[in-house]
Tab-separated table of C-alpha atoms in Angstrom:
chain	number	residue	atom	x	y	z
R	142	UNK	CA	0.023	0.167	-0.037
R	143	UNK	CA	1.133	3.595	-0.757
R	144	UNK	CA	1.495	5.964	2.432
R	145	UNK	CA	-0.587	9.293	1.302
R	146	UNK	CA	-1.483	13.089	2.851
R	147	UNK	CA	-4.691	15.165	2.663
R	148	UNK	CA	-7.344	16.360	4.219
R	149	UNK	CA	-10.695	15.008	5.606
R	150	UNK	CA	-12.797	15.346	7.480
R	151	UNK	CA	-14.019	12.097	10.141
R	152	UNK	CA	-17.915	13.261	10.406
R	153	UNK	CA	-20.012	15.801	9.713
R	154	UNK	CA	-20.082	18.224	11.661
R	155	UNK	CA	-15.647	17.591	11.652
R	156	UNK	CA	-13.963	20.919	10.141
R	157	UNK	CA	-11.463	18.972	7.245
R	158	UNK	CA	-8.150	18.721	8.849
R	159	UNK	CA	-4.911	16.904	8.060
R	160	UNK	CA	-4.842	13.172	7.666
R	161	UNK	CA	-2.790	10.418	6.733
R	162	UNK	CA	-4.061	7.430	4.739
R	163	UNK	CA	-3.361	4.279	1.822
R	164	UNK	CA	-4.513	3.701	-1.087
R	165	UNK	CA	-3.952	0.903	-3.362
R	166	UNK	CA	0.333	-0.402	-5.008
R	167	UNK	CA	-0.485	0.548	-8.575
R	168	UNK	CA	-2.111	-2.462	-10.879
R	169	UNK	CA	-0.477	-3.617	-14.491
R	170	UNK	CA	-2.607	-1.149	-15.484
R	171	UNK	CA	-2.592	2.163	-12.998
R	172	UNK	CA	-1.383	5.715	-13.219
R	173	UNK	CA	-0.176	7.035	-10.300
R	174	UNK	CA	-0.257	10.553	-10.309
R	175	UNK	CA	0.805	13.191	-7.990
R	176	UNK	CA	-1.977	15.825	-7.590
R	177	UNK	CA	-0.597	19.663	-8.569
R	178	UNK	CA	-4.317	21.173	-8.451
R	179	UNK	CA	-7.585	20.631	-7.230
R	180	UNK	CA	-10.968	22.103	-7.825
R	181	UNK	CA	-12.927	22.462	-5.351
R	182	UNK	CA	-16.786	21.517	-5.713
R	183	UNK	CA	-20.344	21.969	-3.707
R	184	UNK	CA	-20.975	18.003	-3.767
R	185	UNK	CA	-17.523	18.389	-1.663
R	186	UNK	CA	-18.734	20.325	1.393
R	187	UNK	CA	-21.878	18.287	0.612
R	188	UNK	CA	-20.634	15.171	0.647
R	189	UNK	CA	-18.234	16.742	3.754
R	190	UNK	CA	-21.752	17.429	5.472
R	191	UNK	CA	-23.649	13.966	4.793
R	192	UNK	CA	-25.785	16.879	3.131
R	193	UNK	CA	-26.823	14.026	1.128
R	194	UNK	CA	-26.786	11.291	4.000
R	195	UNK	CA	-24.252	8.441	2.237
R	196	UNK	CA	-21.307	10.123	3.748
R	197	UNK	CA	-18.348	6.821	4.803
R	198	UNK	CA	-15.819	8.876	6.920
R	199	UNK	CA	-13.557	9.372	6.959
R	200	UNK	CA	-13.864	11.067	3.610
R	201	UNK	CA	-10.888	12.549	1.440
R	202	UNK	CA	-12.886	14.743	-0.807
R	203	UNK	CA	-12.173	16.323	-4.478
R	204	UNK	CA	-12.811	15.546	-7.992
R	205	UNK	CA	-11.583	17.745	-9.879
R	206	UNK	CA	-7.641	16.755	-10.444
R	207	UNK	CA	-4.573	17.634	-12.495
R	208	UNK	CA	-1.004	16.612	-12.223
R	209	UNK	CA	2.031	14.649	-13.446
R	210	UNK	CA	1.945	11.015	-13.979
R	211	UNK	CA	4.818	9.817	-11.723
R	212	UNK	CA	4.376	6.002	-12.278
R	213	UNK	CA	2.350	3.476	-14.768
R	214	UNK	CA	1.679	-0.782	-15.056
R	215	UNK	CA	3.264	-2.417	-17.104
R	216	UNK	CA	0.438	-3.115	-19.672
R	217	UNK	CA	-0.476	1.075	-19.620
R	218	UNK	CA	-0.482	2.101	-22.962
R	219	UNK	CA	-2.063	5.682	-23.165
R	220	UNK	CA	-0.293	7.773	-20.993
R	221	UNK	CA	3.301	7.527	-19.701
R	222	UNK	CA	5.379	9.761	-16.915
R	223	UNK	CA	5.405	12.969	-17.073
R	224	UNK	CA	2.443	13.669	-18.597
R	225	UNK	CA	-0.281	16.280	-17.777
R	226	UNK	CA	-2.638	14.853	-17.181
R	227	UNK	CA	-6.866	14.818	-15.290
R	228	UNK	CA	-9.875	12.625	-13.096
R	229	UNK	CA	-13.142	13.594	-12.742
R	230	UNK	CA	-15.343	12.715	-10.131
R	231	UNK	CA	-15.105	8.908	-11.522
R	232	UNK	CA	-12.420	6.233	-11.144
R	233	UNK	CA	-13.926	2.523	-12.153
R	234	UNK	CA	-17.284	1.470	-13.218
R	235	UNK	CA	-18.521	-2.145	-14.339
R	236	UNK	CA	-16.777	-2.170	-17.666
R	237	UNK	CA	-19.281	-5.104	-18.571
R	238	UNK	CA	-23.183	-2.871	-18.688
R	239	UNK	CA	-24.844	-1.703	-21.451
R	240	UNK	CA	-24.120	1.883	-20.742
R	241	UNK	CA	-20.370	1.457	-20.348
R	242	UNK	CA	-20.382	0.035	-23.535
R	243	UNK	CA	-21.107	2.976	-25.294
R	244	UNK	CA	-18.781	4.998	-23.337
R	245	UNK	CA	-22.186	6.351	-20.424
R	246	UNK	CA	-19.506	5.132	-17.396
R	247	UNK	CA	-21.544	7.691	-15.694
R	248	UNK	CA	-24.655	5.546	-15.917
R	249	UNK	CA	-22.860	2.309	-14.915
R	250	UNK	CA	-26.297	0.325	-14.033
R	251	UNK	CA	-23.887	-1.293	-11.630
R	252	UNK	CA	-22.331	2.360	-10.382
R	253	UNK	CA	-20.221	4.453	-10.648
R	254	UNK	CA	-16.568	4.411	-8.468
R	255	UNK	CA	-16.745	7.902	-7.781
R	256	UNK	CA	-13.450	9.800	-7.295
R	257	UNK	CA	-14.017	10.757	-3.252
R	258	UNK	CA	-16.645	8.110	-1.486
R	259	UNK	CA	-16.816	5.967	-3.483
R	260	UNK	CA	-16.731	1.483	-2.763
R	261	UNK	CA	-12.808	0.277	-4.229
R	262	UNK	CA	-13.128	-2.413	-6.417
R	263	UNK	CA	-10.040	-3.565	-6.294
R	264	UNK	CA	-9.391	-3.597	-1.976
R	265	UNK	CA	-13.388	-3.408	-1.185
R	266	UNK	CA	-12.109	0.245	1.107
R	267	UNK	CA	-13.613	3.498	0.073
R	268	UNK	CA	-11.986	5.881	-2.037
R	269	UNK	CA	-10.387	9.142	-0.786
R	270	UNK	CA	-10.220	12.209	-3.533
R	271	UNK	CA	-7.653	14.248	-4.720
R	272	UNK	CA	-7.211	16.845	-1.332
R	273	UNK	CA	-3.811	14.709	-1.135
R	274	UNK	CA	-0.412	14.482	-2.574
R	275	UNK	CA	-1.527	11.607	-4.861
R	276	UNK	CA	-3.850	9.166	-6.680
R	277	UNK	CA	-3.923	5.820	-8.296
R	278	UNK	CA	-6.844	5.089	-11.081
R	279	UNK	CA	-6.950	3.185	-13.785
R	280	UNK	CA	-5.531	4.070	-17.109
R	281	UNK	CA	-9.408	4.397	-18.581
R	282	UNK	CA	-10.468	7.055	-16.363
R	283	UNK	CA	-7.424	9.196	-17.201
R	284	UNK	CA	-7.429	12.497	-19.373
R	285	UNK	CA	-4.975	13.237	-20.656
R	286	UNK	CA	-4.878	18.019	-20.780
R	287	UNK	CA	-4.073	19.429	-23.490
R	288	UNK	CA	-0.702	21.604	-23.342
R	289	UNK	CA	-2.499	25.576	-24.550
R	290	UNK	CA	-4.776	25.022	-20.799
R	291	UNK	CA	-3.294	26.669	-17.703
R	292	UNK	CA	-3.605	23.104	-15.489
R	293	UNK	CA	-4.617	24.610	-12.466
R	294	UNK	CA	-7.590	26.765	-13.933
R	295	UNK	CA	-8.091	23.047	-16.087
R	296	UNK	CA	-8.721	21.345	-12.725
R	297	UNK	CA	-12.717	22.759	-12.630
R	298	UNK	CA	-13.387	21.355	-16.121
R	299	UNK	CA	-13.005	17.564	-14.779
R	300	UNK	CA	-16.133	18.277	-12.824
R	301	UNK	CA	-17.814	21.740	-13.651
R	302	UNK	CA	-16.718	22.099	-17.058
R	303	UNK	CA	-18.711	17.809	-18.274
R	304	UNK	CA	-21.048	18.538	-16.335
R	305	UNK	CA	-22.625	21.789	-18.215
R	306	UNK	CA	-20.820	20.491	-21.554
R	307	UNK	CA	-22.290	17.172	-21.309
R	308	UNK	CA	-25.879	19.128	-21.477
R	309	UNK	CA	-24.972	21.485	-23.843
R	310	UNK	CA	-24.064	18.217	-26.564
R	311	UNK	CA	-26.730	16.026	-25.694
R	312	UNK	CA	-29.160	18.781	-26.803
R	313	UNK	CA	-27.497	19.179	-29.717
R	314	UNK	CA	-26.677	23.797	-28.806
R	315	UNK	CA	-25.424	25.525	-31.684
R	316	UNK	CA	-25.801	28.171	-34.074
R	317	UNK	CA	-29.361	29.598	-34.368
R	318	UNK	CA	-30.704	28.473	-30.934
R	319	UNK	CA	-31.683	30.872	-27.724
R	320	UNK	CA	-30.116	28.872	-24.737
R	321	UNK	CA	-30.231	30.555	-20.707
R	322	UNK	CA	-27.961	29.940	-17.506
R	323	UNK	CA	-29.726	30.158	-14.661
R	324	UNK	CA	-26.995	30.745	-12.410
R	325	UNK	CA	-23.445	32.370	-12.382
R	326	UNK	CA	-21.488	30.457	-10.096
R	327	UNK	CA	-18.996	27.987	-10.496
R	328	UNK	CA	-21.053	25.563	-13.130
R	329	UNK	CA	-22.824	28.477	-14.477
R	330	UNK	CA	-20.114	30.162	-15.435
R	331	UNK	CA	-18.449	27.184	-17.339
R	332	UNK	CA	-22.447	26.880	-19.332
R	333	UNK	CA	-22.096	30.853	-20.383
R	334	UNK	CA	-18.626	30.372	-21.854
R	335	UNK	CA	-19.376	26.737	-23.511
R	336	UNK	CA	-22.751	27.618	-25.277
R	337	UNK	CA	-21.312	31.031	-26.621
R	338	UNK	CA	-18.428	28.991	-28.366
R	339	UNK	CA	-20.867	25.899	-29.184
R	340	UNK	CA	-22.391	29.619	-31.505
R	341	UNK	CA	-26.216	29.987	-28.986
R	342	UNK	CA	-27.122	32.922	-28.241
R	343	UNK	CA	-27.233	33.106	-24.378
R	344	UNK	CA	-29.028	34.882	-22.147
R	345	UNK	CA	-27.715	34.804	-17.963
R	346	UNK	CA	-30.823	34.713	-15.038
R	347	UNK	CA	-29.755	35.329	-11.660
R	348	UNK	CA	-31.008	37.063	-8.709
R	349	UNK	CA	-28.120	39.155	-8.716
R	350	UNK	CA	-28.502	42.683	-10.306
R	351	UNK	CA	-24.722	42.890	-9.965
R	352	UNK	CA	-23.846	39.527	-11.777
R	353	UNK	CA	-24.620	42.124	-14.451
R	354	UNK	CA	-20.909	42.450	-15.539
R	355	UNK	CA	-19.837	39.081	-14.909
R	356	UNK	CA	-21.891	37.922	-17.355
R	357	UNK	CA	-20.858	39.804	-19.948
R	358	UNK	CA	-17.814	39.816	-19.904
R	359	UNK	CA	-17.922	35.220	-19.084
R	360	UNK	CA	-20.301	35.488	-23.063
R	361	UNK	CA	-23.496	36.446	-22.400
R	362	UNK	CA	-25.531	38.268	-24.627
R	363	UNK	CA	-28.593	39.640	-22.550
R	364	UNK	CA	-28.758	38.831	-18.810
R	365	UNK	CA	-31.358	38.826	-16.561
R	366	UNK	CA	-32.766	39.432	-13.219
R	367	UNK	CA	-35.058	36.713	-12.599
R	368	UNK	CA	-36.409	38.381	-9.389
R	369	UNK	CA	-38.141	40.987	-12.083
R	370	UNK	CA	-41.037	40.076	-13.745
R	371	UNK	CA	-41.316	41.893	-16.444
R	372	UNK	CA	-38.248	41.308	-18.144
R	373	UNK	CA	-39.147	37.645	-17.017
R	374	UNK	CA	-42.268	37.616	-18.253
R	375	UNK	CA	-40.329	39.933	-22.290
R	376	UNK	CA	-38.768	35.720	-23.081
R	377	UNK	CA	-41.542	33.393	-22.090
R	378	UNK	CA	-42.226	30.886	-24.709
R	379	UNK	CA	-38.482	32.028	-26.821
R	380	UNK	CA	-35.731	29.827	-25.337
R	381	UNK	CA	-34.785	26.399	-27.379
R	382	UNK	CA	-32.686	25.006	-24.125
R	383	UNK	CA	-31.792	25.718	-20.048
R	384	UNK	CA	-29.451	24.956	-18.196
R	385	UNK	CA	-29.995	25.002	-14.872
R	386	UNK	CA	-27.185	25.305	-13.000
R	387	UNK	CA	-28.770	26.353	-9.452
R	388	UNK	CA	-27.897	23.722	-6.203
R	389	UNK	CA	-30.882	25.089	-4.315
R	390	UNK	CA	-33.875	24.754	-3.877
R	391	UNK	CA	-36.322	26.936	-5.959
R	392	UNK	CA	-39.675	27.341	-8.062
R	393	UNK	CA	-38.543	25.283	-11.491
R	394	UNK	CA	-41.993	27.253	-13.080
R	395	UNK	CA	-40.165	30.514	-13.290
R	396	UNK	CA	-37.773	28.678	-16.007
R	397	UNK	CA	-39.904	26.354	-17.104
R	398	UNK	CA	-42.456	28.564	-18.914
R	399	UNK	CA	-39.894	30.653	-21.122
R	400	UNK	CA	-39.254	27.543	-22.967
R	401	UNK	CA	-40.201	27.350	-26.566
R	402	UNK	CA	-42.578	24.740	-28.047
R	403	UNK	CA	-40.737	21.193	-27.031
R	404	UNK	CA	-38.231	23.174	-26.060
R	405	UNK	CA	-36.398	21.547	-22.664
R	406	UNK	CA	-34.663	22.561	-19.159
R	407	UNK	CA	-31.824	20.469	-17.593
R	408	UNK	CA	-31.115	20.337	-14.608
R	409	UNK	CA	-27.126	20.107	-13.327
R	410	UNK	CA	-27.807	21.798	-9.546
R	411	UNK	CA	-27.988	19.351	-7.061
R	412	UNK	CA	-29.232	20.427	-4.138
R	413	UNK	CA	-29.745	19.346	-0.327
R	414	UNK	CA	-33.050	18.887	-0.290
R	415	UNK	CA	-35.714	19.050	-3.328
R	416	UNK	CA	-37.058	21.194	-5.227
R	417	UNK	CA	-40.588	22.535	-5.354
R	418	UNK	CA	-42.618	20.255	-8.139
R	419	UNK	CA	-43.451	21.878	-10.486
R	420	UNK	CA	-46.875	22.738	-12.640
R	421	UNK	CA	-47.646	19.853	-14.628
R	422	UNK	CA	-49.572	22.136	-17.099
R	423	UNK	CA	-46.582	24.312	-17.404
R	424	UNK	CA	-45.415	21.084	-19.641
R	425	UNK	CA	-48.312	19.586	-20.770
R	426	UNK	CA	-49.008	22.528	-22.520
R	427	UNK	CA	-45.808	22.886	-24.429
R	428	UNK	CA	-44.654	19.469	-24.720
R	429	UNK	CA	-42.023	20.594	-22.339
R	430	UNK	CA	-39.187	18.581	-21.123
R	431	UNK	CA	-37.599	18.964	-18.154
R	432	UNK	CA	-34.360	16.668	-17.929
R	433	UNK	CA	-31.439	15.967	-15.667
R	434	UNK	CA	-27.905	15.117	-16.964
R	435	UNK	CA	-25.436	13.842	-14.648
R	436	UNK	CA	-21.371	14.903	-15.751
R	437	UNK	CA	-20.319	12.688	-18.672
R	438	UNK	CA	-18.864	9.743	-20.183
R	439	UNK	CA	-14.705	9.263	-20.111
R	440	UNK	CA	-14.773	9.943	-23.784
R	441	UNK	CA	-17.018	12.934	-24.020
R	442	UNK	CA	-14.970	14.693	-21.591
R	443	UNK	CA	-11.744	14.388	-22.791
R	444	UNK	CA	-13.890	15.675	-25.756
R	445	UNK	CA	-14.236	18.535	-23.605
R	446	UNK	CA	-10.726	19.299	-22.708
R	447	UNK	CA	-10.129	19.308	-26.009
R	448	UNK	CA	-12.656	21.405	-27.072
R	449	UNK	CA	-11.691	24.230	-24.465
R	450	UNK	CA	-8.574	23.561	-25.280
R	451	UNK	CA	-9.759	25.024	-29.382
R	452	UNK	CA	-11.343	27.474	-27.679
R	453	UNK	CA	-8.970	28.848	-25.130
R	454	UNK	CA	-12.352	28.155	-22.797
R	455	UNK	CA	-10.676	27.564	-18.793
R	456	UNK	CA	-12.542	27.873	-15.379
R	457	UNK	CA	-12.177	31.456	-13.797
R	458	UNK	CA	-10.018	30.852	-10.092
R	459	UNK	CA	-8.726	32.124	-6.994
R	460	UNK	CA	-6.399	29.482	-6.364
R	461	UNK	CA	-6.395	28.805	-1.694
R	462	UNK	CA	-3.608	27.444	0.219
R	463	UNK	CA	-4.826	23.951	1.578
R	464	UNK	CA	-4.885	25.161	5.052
R	465	UNK	CA	-7.677	27.437	3.827
R	466	UNK	CA	-10.209	25.163	3.194
R	467	UNK	CA	-12.518	25.410	5.677
R	468	UNK	CA	-12.948	29.525	5.178
R	469	UNK	CA	-13.176	28.217	1.481
R	470	UNK	CA	-16.682	26.267	2.202
R	471	UNK	CA	-17.631	28.612	4.141
R	472	UNK	CA	-17.138	32.051	1.588
R	473	UNK	CA	-18.839	29.248	-0.500
R	474	UNK	CA	-21.773	28.813	0.943
R	475	UNK	CA	-21.647	32.666	0.190
R	476	UNK	CA	-21.429	32.950	-3.279
R	477	UNK	CA	-18.505	34.684	-2.509
R	478	UNK	CA	-15.761	33.125	-4.991
R	479	UNK	CA	-15.475	33.569	-8.796
R	480	UNK	CA	-15.585	31.517	-9.495
R	481	UNK	CA	-14.544	28.214	-8.427
R	482	UNK	CA	-11.859	28.052	-5.461
R	483	UNK	CA	-8.713	25.538	-7.243
R	484	UNK	CA	-6.522	24.430	-4.297
R	485	UNK	CA	-2.341	24.875	-4.767
R	486	UNK	CA	-1.763	21.004	-3.647
R	487	UNK	CA	2.478	21.859	-3.729
R	488	UNK	CA	0.826	23.388	0.016
R	489	UNK	CA	0.061	20.215	1.614
R	490	UNK	CA	1.793	20.294	5.031
């Protein structure tokens, strides 16, 4: 076993602190990565505080990982020592079911293995994430980070990037379409950048008037304050697609009525408690669709990274030291970050 160190929690009300733990030795198909940067996702906070009710302690979060390959198994063909690579939300899946067979590992019918708080297929223990010095991952779940991308700002692409890219691609967002993005946070700011790069007309919906300037800077063609009833009414029945990134319960009806006939709103934010149920008539009268989307498969995640390199897209980040993580969680709850914290893992004690 490999001795590792990181930051984690031992209970729901425990602050994140230094933890020593063990990882498996690299097998013939494994890649060992020295972690350089790790993004801070709201899912990390949900898991650390057991807000989804499924946390197994101790937990070491982090699934937006970029680092340098330091060792590879003797059967590894996709990566080599010194490559800069990434690891996202998954580190394994059954590789046998229909979903895995078509590159949709995130929908593995036997359950994908999360980068943290997941059950290790090799050892039966729990997986530990990227708030740590190193990680060992099967080569199929390791992504190539293009040279054109700044590695620190690319780290959040491994979750926030693919979470927004996958639905935009699945619902074929492109030129001639009017696309809404609800919420300007870690996910929302990526949704704006990606939809804009795909050629869509992009409208940001936010509850904060002071986010107008940033929304336009990031690529939105228009910013609408969702508390303004008149401004919202002007957009009724006009959107082809809406990407809802908000991770807090809110009325979905306010946005469903903005969709055209047969338009789709896809939810990617994951609140700790459910949204109020939408009005059925807002769906059936226009054959509108309310959908959800979960990250993306490995091939699609690589496609997203290559797309971002081609279009010069990375996350807007604020770099922090490892010992600032508890403060960062509190700031994240107040939306006091533009727009993703990234931990410099060189600061890990």
